[in-house]
XYZ file of C-alpha atoms in Angstrom:
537
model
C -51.284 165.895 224.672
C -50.662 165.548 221.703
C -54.626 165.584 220.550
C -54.798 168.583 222.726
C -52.348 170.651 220.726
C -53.540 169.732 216.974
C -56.957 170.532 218.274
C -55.614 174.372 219.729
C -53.685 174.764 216.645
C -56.606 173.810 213.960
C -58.801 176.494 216.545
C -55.959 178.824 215.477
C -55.254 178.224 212.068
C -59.331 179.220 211.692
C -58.733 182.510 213.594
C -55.789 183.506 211.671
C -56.849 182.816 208.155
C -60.317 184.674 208.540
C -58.296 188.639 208.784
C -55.686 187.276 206.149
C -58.816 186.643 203.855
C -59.462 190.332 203.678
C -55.890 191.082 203.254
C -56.325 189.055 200.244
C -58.996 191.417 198.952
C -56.981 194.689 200.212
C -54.133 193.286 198.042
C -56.271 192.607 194.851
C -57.497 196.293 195.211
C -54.074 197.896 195.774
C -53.130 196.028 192.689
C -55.720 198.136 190.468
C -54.831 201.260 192.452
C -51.172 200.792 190.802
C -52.127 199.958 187.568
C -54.243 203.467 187.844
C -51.056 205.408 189.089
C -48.670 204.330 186.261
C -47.161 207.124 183.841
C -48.946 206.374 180.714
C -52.375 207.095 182.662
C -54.569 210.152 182.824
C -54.256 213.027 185.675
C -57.685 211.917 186.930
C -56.677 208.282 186.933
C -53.186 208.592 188.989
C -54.556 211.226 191.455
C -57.678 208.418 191.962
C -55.137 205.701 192.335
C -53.131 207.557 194.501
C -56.237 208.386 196.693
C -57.559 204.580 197.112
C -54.030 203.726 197.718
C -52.791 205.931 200.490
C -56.372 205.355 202.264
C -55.736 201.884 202.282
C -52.266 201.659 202.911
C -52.331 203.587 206.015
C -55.868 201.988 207.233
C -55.557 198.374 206.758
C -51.649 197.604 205.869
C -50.425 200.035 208.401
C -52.579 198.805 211.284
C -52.279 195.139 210.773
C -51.100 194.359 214.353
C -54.686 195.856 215.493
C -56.430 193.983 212.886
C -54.766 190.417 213.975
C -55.692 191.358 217.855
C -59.296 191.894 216.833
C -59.820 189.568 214.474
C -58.169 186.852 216.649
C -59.823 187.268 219.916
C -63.195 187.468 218.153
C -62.932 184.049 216.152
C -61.235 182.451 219.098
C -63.969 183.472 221.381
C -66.868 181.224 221.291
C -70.350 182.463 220.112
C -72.069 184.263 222.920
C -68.744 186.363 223.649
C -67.691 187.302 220.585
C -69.191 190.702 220.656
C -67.623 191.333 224.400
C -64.346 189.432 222.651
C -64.330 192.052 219.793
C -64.212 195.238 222.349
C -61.853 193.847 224.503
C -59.475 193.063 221.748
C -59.465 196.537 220.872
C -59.248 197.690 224.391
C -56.352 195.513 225.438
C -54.392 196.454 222.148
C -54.762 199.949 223.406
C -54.098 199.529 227.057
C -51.138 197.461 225.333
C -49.569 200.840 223.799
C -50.000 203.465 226.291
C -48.891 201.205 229.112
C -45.725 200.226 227.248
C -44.938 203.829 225.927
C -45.133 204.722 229.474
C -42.816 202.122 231.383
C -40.415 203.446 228.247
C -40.347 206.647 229.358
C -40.694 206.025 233.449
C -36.938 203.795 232.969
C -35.786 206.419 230.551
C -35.652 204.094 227.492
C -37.119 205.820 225.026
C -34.987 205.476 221.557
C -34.231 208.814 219.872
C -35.329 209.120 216.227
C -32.335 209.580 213.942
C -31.619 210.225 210.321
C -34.100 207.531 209.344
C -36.517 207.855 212.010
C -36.934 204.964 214.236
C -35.612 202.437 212.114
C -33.130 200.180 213.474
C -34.177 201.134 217.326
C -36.413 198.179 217.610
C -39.095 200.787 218.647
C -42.038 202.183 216.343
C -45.171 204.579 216.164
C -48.023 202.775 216.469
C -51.454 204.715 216.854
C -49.061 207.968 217.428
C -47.423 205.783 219.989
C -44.152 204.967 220.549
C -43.915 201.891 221.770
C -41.212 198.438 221.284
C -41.900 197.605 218.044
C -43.444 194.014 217.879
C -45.262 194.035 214.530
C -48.103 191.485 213.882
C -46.737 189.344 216.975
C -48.176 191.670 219.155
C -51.703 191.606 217.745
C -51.441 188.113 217.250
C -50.426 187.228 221.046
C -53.017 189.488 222.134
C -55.603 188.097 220.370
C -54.945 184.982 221.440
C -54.795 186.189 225.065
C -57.756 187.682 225.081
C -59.156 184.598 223.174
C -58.434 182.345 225.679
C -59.344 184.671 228.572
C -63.020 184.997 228.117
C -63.418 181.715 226.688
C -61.894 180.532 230.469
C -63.436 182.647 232.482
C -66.396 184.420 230.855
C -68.680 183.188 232.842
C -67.294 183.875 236.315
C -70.307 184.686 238.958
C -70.615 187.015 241.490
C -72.944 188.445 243.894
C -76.287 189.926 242.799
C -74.851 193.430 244.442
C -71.990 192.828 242.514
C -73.361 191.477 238.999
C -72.974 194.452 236.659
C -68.909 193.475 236.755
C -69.616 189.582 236.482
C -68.567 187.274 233.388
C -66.628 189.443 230.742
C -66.477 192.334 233.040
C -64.401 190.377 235.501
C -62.291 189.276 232.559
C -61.296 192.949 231.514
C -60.290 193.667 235.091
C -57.795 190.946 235.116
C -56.968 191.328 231.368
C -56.392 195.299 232.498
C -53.367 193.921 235.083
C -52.187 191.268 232.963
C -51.726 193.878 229.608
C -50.008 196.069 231.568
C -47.601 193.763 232.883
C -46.923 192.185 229.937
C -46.334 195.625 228.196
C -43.732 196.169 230.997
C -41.894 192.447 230.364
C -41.570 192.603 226.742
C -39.996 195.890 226.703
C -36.687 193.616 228.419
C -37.457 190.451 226.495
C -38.381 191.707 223.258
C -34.956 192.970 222.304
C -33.629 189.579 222.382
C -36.846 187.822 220.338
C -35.974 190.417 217.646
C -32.211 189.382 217.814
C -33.145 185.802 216.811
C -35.849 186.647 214.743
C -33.278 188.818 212.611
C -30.775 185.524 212.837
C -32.898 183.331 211.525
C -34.191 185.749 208.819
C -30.288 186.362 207.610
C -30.010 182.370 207.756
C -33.091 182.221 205.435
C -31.888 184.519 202.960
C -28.649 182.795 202.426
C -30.099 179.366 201.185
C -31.646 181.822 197.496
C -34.075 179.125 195.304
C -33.310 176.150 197.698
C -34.863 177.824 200.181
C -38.184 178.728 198.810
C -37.983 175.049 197.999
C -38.316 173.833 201.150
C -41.067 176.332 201.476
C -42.793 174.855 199.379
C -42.440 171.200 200.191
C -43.316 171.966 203.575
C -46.464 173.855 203.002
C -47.939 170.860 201.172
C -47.154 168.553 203.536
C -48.339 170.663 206.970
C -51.759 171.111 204.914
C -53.426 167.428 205.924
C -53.007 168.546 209.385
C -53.916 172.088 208.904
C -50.593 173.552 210.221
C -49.520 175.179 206.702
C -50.595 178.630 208.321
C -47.865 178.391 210.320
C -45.440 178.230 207.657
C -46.754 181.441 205.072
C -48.251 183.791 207.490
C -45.283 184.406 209.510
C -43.493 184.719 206.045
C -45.858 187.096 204.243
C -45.975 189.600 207.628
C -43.595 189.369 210.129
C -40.070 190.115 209.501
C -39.229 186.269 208.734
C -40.200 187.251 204.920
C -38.108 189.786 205.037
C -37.542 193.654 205.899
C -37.154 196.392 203.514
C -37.246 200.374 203.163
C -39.156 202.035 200.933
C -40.070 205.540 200.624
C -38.760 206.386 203.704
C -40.624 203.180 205.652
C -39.827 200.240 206.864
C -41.806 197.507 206.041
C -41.608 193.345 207.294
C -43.261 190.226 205.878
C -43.315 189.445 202.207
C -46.737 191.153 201.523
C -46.403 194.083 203.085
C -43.081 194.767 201.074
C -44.949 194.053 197.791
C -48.155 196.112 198.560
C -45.646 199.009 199.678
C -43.663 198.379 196.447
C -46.872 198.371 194.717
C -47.657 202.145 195.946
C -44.355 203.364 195.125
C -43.003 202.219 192.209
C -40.964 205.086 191.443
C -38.382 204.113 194.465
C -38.181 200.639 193.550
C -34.699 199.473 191.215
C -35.318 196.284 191.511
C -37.974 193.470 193.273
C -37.720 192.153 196.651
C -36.365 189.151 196.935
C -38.953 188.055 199.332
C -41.664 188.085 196.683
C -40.832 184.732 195.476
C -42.753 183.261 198.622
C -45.900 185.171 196.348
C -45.364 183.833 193.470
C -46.816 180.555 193.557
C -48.768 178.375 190.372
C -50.158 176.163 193.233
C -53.237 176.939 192.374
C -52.975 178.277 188.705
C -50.972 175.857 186.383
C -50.394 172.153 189.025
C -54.063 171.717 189.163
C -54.252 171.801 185.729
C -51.736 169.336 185.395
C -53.245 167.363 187.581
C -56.470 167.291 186.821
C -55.154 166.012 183.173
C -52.955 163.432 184.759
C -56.372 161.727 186.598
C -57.962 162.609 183.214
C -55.466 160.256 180.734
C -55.111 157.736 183.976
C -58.852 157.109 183.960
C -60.403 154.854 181.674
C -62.282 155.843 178.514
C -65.332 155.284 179.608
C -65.196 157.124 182.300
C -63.309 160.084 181.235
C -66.489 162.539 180.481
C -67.234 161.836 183.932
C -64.119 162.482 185.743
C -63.774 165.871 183.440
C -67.487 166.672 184.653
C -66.112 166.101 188.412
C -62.153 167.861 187.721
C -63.381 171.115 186.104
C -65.036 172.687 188.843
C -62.270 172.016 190.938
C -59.887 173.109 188.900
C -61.983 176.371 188.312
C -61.986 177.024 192.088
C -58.290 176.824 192.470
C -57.878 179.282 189.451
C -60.214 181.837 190.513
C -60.292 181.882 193.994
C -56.707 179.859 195.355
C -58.614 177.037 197.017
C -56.884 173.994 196.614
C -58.385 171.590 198.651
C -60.772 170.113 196.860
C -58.839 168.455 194.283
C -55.693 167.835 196.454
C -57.860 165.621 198.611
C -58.854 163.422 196.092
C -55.710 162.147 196.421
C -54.508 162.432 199.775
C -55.514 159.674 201.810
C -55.577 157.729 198.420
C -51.650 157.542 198.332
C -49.537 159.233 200.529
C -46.614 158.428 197.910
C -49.259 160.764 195.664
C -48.973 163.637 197.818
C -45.522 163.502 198.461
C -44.812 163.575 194.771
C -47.304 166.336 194.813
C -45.221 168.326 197.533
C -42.141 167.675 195.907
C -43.052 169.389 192.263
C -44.948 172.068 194.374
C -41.385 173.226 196.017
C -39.769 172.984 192.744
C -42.096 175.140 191.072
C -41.285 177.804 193.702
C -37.592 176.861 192.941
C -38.078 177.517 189.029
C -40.003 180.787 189.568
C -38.004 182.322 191.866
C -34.551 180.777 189.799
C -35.587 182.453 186.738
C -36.497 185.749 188.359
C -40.100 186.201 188.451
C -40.708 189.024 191.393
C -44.726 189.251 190.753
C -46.961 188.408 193.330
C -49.791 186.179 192.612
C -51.526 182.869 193.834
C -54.761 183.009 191.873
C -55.382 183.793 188.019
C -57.135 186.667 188.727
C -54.245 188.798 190.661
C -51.682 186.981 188.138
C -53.858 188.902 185.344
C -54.027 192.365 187.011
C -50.265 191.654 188.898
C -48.666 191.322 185.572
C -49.594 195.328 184.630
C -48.311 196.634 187.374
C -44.769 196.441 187.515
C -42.340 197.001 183.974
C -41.327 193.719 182.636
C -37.606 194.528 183.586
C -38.709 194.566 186.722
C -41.596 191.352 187.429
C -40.096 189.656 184.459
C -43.624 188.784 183.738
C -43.303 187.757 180.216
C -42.205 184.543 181.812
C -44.664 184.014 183.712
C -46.686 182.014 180.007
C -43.811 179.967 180.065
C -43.460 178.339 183.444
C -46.978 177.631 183.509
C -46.072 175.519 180.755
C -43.529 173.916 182.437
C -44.945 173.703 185.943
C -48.008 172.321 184.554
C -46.636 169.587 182.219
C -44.342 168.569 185.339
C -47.078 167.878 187.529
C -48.287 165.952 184.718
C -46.031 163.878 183.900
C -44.775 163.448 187.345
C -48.300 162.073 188.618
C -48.798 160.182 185.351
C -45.759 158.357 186.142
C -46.468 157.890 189.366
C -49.440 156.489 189.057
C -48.350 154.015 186.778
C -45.595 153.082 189.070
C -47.772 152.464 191.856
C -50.632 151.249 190.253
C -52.428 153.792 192.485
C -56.731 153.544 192.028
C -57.099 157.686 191.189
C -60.387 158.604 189.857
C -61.946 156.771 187.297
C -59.648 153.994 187.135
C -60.408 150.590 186.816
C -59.162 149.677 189.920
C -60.841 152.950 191.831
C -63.774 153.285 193.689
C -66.712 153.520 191.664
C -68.394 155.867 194.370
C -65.501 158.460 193.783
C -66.846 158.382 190.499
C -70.873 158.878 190.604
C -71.369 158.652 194.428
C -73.606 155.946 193.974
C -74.895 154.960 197.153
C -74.209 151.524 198.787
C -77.148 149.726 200.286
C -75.648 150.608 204.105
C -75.487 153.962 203.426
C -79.126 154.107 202.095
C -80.103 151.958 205.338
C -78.342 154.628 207.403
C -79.998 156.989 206.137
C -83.114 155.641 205.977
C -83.242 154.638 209.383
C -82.113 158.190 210.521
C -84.784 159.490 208.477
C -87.239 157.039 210.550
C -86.230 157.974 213.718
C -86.943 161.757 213.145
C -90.226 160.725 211.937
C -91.136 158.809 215.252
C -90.277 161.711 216.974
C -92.781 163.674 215.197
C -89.623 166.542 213.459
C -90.648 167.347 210.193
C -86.920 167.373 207.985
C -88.582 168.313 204.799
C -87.213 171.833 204.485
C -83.201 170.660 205.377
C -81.664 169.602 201.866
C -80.285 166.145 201.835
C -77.020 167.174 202.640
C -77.253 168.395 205.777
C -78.877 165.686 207.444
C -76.449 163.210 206.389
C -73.409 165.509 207.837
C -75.603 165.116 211.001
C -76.393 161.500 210.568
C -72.851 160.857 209.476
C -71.333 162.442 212.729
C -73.870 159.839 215.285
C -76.511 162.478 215.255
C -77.233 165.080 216.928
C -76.632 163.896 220.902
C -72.935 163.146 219.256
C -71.562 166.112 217.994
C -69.687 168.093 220.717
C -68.932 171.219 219.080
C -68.330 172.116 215.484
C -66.545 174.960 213.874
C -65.359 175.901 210.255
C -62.482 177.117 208.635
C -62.163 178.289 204.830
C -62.377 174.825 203.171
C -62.961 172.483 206.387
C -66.009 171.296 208.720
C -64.509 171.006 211.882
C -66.283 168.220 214.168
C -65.537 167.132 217.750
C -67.662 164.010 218.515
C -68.115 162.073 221.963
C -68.183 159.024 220.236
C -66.213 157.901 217.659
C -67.534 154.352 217.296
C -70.702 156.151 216.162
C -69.282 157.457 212.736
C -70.474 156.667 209.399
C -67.528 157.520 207.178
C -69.281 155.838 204.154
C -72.106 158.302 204.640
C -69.200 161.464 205.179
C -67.358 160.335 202.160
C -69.866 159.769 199.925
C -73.076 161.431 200.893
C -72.392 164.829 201.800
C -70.351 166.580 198.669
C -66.805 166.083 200.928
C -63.898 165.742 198.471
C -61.572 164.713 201.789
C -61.818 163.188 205.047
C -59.563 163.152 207.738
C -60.537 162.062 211.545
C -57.936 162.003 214.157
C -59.383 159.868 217.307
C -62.785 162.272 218.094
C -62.389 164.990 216.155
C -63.164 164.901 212.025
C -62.629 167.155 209.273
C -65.096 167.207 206.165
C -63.858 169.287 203.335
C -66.340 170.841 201.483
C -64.029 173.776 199.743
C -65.041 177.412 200.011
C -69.113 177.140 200.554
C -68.291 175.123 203.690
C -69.696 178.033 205.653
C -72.683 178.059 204.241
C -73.136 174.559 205.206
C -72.203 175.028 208.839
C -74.907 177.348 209.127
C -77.448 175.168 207.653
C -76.189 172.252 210.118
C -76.606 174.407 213.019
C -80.153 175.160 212.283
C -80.551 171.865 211.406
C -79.167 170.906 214.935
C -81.137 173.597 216.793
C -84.278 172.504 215.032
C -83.706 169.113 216.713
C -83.024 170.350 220.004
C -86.171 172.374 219.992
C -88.244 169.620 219.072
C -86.427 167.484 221.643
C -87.138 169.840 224.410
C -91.191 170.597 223.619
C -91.415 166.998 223.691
């Protein structure tokens, strides 16, 4: 069971990050668009601003929920219905409003708008529809809905008379009854989710710096097991990160408030305190402290090495917030490691947010353009030199210390593994390898064109016959194998660029940091290749 559900929630943590991703790019953009609409800049450049901004804002911020469903129900569904997925996202979303703006009306439940509009009715115009106001949930449980729908029954048969409304046809008839009843329920159980939601929200914001502590703590440590998007992305855009009016509109979720604060910055007296959860030096100033820490730790031989092996990594986190690749190096190396790690991650958040700084950034690059767009009174971005200073040099020291205490074998050391070093190969691996290599061969399949790489994922995994399905997330290969016995984790760790490992009975993660999707689609040529040849022969 409990296989079962880290298996659904890794499937979901890939569907969920893949819309957020282009949120991430919306944001950066918005971010220029302010810097063009501040006082001190030309007519032409505010009015251009102002254009980008509004299109944007009401496009992609303002139909969010829709984006989620979409997005969702496509990377949920698998390969040959994602297409069929896509439309019926949109469909149900739809099908969604109008059938829940209608039961509204039909009991006579319709809120009336007041002085500020709908606010505070718990109902909201969505596509010019009034409807209970849900927010993201509502894409989000669609998505998955729909997801899971025509993944289950997508390939439902029927009679040849009847075969035009066979496999996703005969899902969108039942998904037509099932929307519409659901869009009745929730307009009686909603009301009450919103109730606790706005509980626990008030609860939150009554623990100040502790509690983007704990935010951070616990975002480190759900990350081996993939469940850190269930932390942030309710926080950055449903109304656990907060709710707040600006301009007239009510906006939920510590992202949206900032780009809406972003587009307005004429209404705005002072930051929202929800913006702390945004500004984060995960990425920006602790990898830099820890990269030096494994640096001074290593031995001086070695050090040009480990520097040749840190700076990319380091690089990636800075410029485009991926982490992974230097947090695993550690990882499954020391768990005391990584919860020292987690530990001066959450008190970075507390210092940041204790001293006041309300700009939203998690890479250098929106730091740099963040840090323009906002009056220092306001983002108190002149501190922002400072803490990296300090966050960095605690993550330093801390991890220096620790690994002294511990005696702990990081990179380079004397007492490491020399293939974390070089990734020399052992004499097994090159067997492995070799006698993969052989096999293919006898079987008459020419490998010449798949780089070196690939084939040892594949070979790694039990070849080809073992690999059950595979998907990828932003960082993370995602394997499920029928045979565990039939792994070579030597060849994984050290053979096929994967800073991190982590297998959990059959299924095994290989991170390979942000060009992991590139890889997946070379393995799944590489695997179709084989099955071609297998089947002519």
């Amino acid at each position: 069971m409990k296989g079962k559900f880290m298996k659904s929630a890794n499937v979901f943590s890939r569907a969920i990050i893949q819309p957020v991703m282009f949120m991430a790019v919306t944001g950066i953009i918005l971010s220029v668009c302010a810097i063009l609409k501040l006082d001190l800049m030309p007519t032409i450049f505010k009015d251009t601003g102002n254009f980008i901004y509004n299109i944007l804002s009401s496009g992609m911020i303002g139909q969010l929920s829709c984006i989620f469903c979409v997005g969702i129900a496509t990377a949920l569904a698998k390969p040959k219905y994602k297409t069929d997925a896509a439309i019926l996202g949109i469909v149900t979303y739809l099908i969604f409003l109008f059938a829940n703006n209608s039961w509204l009306q039909l009991t006579h439940r319709l809120a009336k708008p007041g002085t500020q509009g709908l606010y505070g009715t718990g109902q909201n115009m969505v596509f010019g529809v009034q409807v209970t106001d849900m927010g993201v949930f509502l894409g989000i449980i669609l998505g998955i809905l729909v997801g899971w729908m025509v993944n289950k029954w997508g390939n439902i048969k029927l009679h040849k008379y009847l075969s035009p409304y066979a496999g996703t046809k005969s899902v969108y008839i039942i998904l037509v009854f099932v929307t519409i009843l659901f869009a009745i329920v929730i307009t009686y159980v909603w009301p009450a989710i919103n109730t606790l939601i706005e509980d626990i929200v008030k609860v939150m914001s009554t623990t100040g710096s502790i509690g983007f502590f704990l935010y951070g703590l616990l975002n480190r440590l759900l990350l081996p097991v993939g469940l850190h998007h269930f932390l942030w992305m309710p926080l950055f855009y449903t109304p656990l990160g907060g709710t707040a009016k600006i301009a007239g509109k009510l906006y939920t979720g510590a992202f949206n408030i900032w780009l809406a604060e972003l587009g307005n910055p004429s209404h705005i007296t002072a930051m929202h305190p929800s913006i702390g959860y945004l500004s984060n030096f995960g990425s920006i100033s602790l990898p830099i402290g820890i990269a030096f820490a494994f640096w001074k730790m290593a031995t001086p031989k070695n050090r040009q090495k480990v520097a040749a092996i840190l700076i990319p990594t380091v690089t990636t986190a800075f410029l485009a917030g991926v982490t992974e690749p230097l947090e695993f190096m550690f990882l499954f190396l020391s768990p005391i490691l990584w919860l020292a790690h987690a530990v001066v991650y959450g008190i970075s958040l507390f210092l940041t947010n204790l001293v006041g700084i309300d700009i939203q950034f998690d890479t250098g690059i929106n730091m740099i353009i963040n840090s323009f767009a906002f009056p220092a009174r306001l983002g108190h971005q002149y501190l922002i030199p400072i803490m990296f200073v300090v966050t960095a040099l605690l993550e330093y020291f801390v991890f220096v210390y620790v690994i002294k205490r511990f005696n702990i074998p990081t990179i380079g050391r004397a007492n490491a593994d020399p293939a974390l070093l070089n990734g020399a190969e052992t004499e097994d691996e090159e067997e492995d390898q070799v006698e993969f290599e052989n096999e293919a061969k006898n079987n008459s399949v020419s490998t010449e064109h798949f780089d070196n790489q690939t084939k040892n994922i594949v070979a790694g995994l039990g070849g080809p016959d073992n690999i059950s399905s595979m998907i990828n997330c932003y960082t993370r290969l995602r394997v499920d194998v029928k045979d565990a016995n039939k792994l070579n984790m030597e060849l994984l760790k050290h053979k096929t660029g994967a800073s991190g490992i982590m297998q959990k009975d059959n299924n095994i993660q290989i991170v390979l940091g942000v060009g992991v999707e590139e890889v997946h689609e070379k393995v799944d040529k590489y695997l179709e290749y084989l099955k071609q040849h297998s089947t002519q022969n």
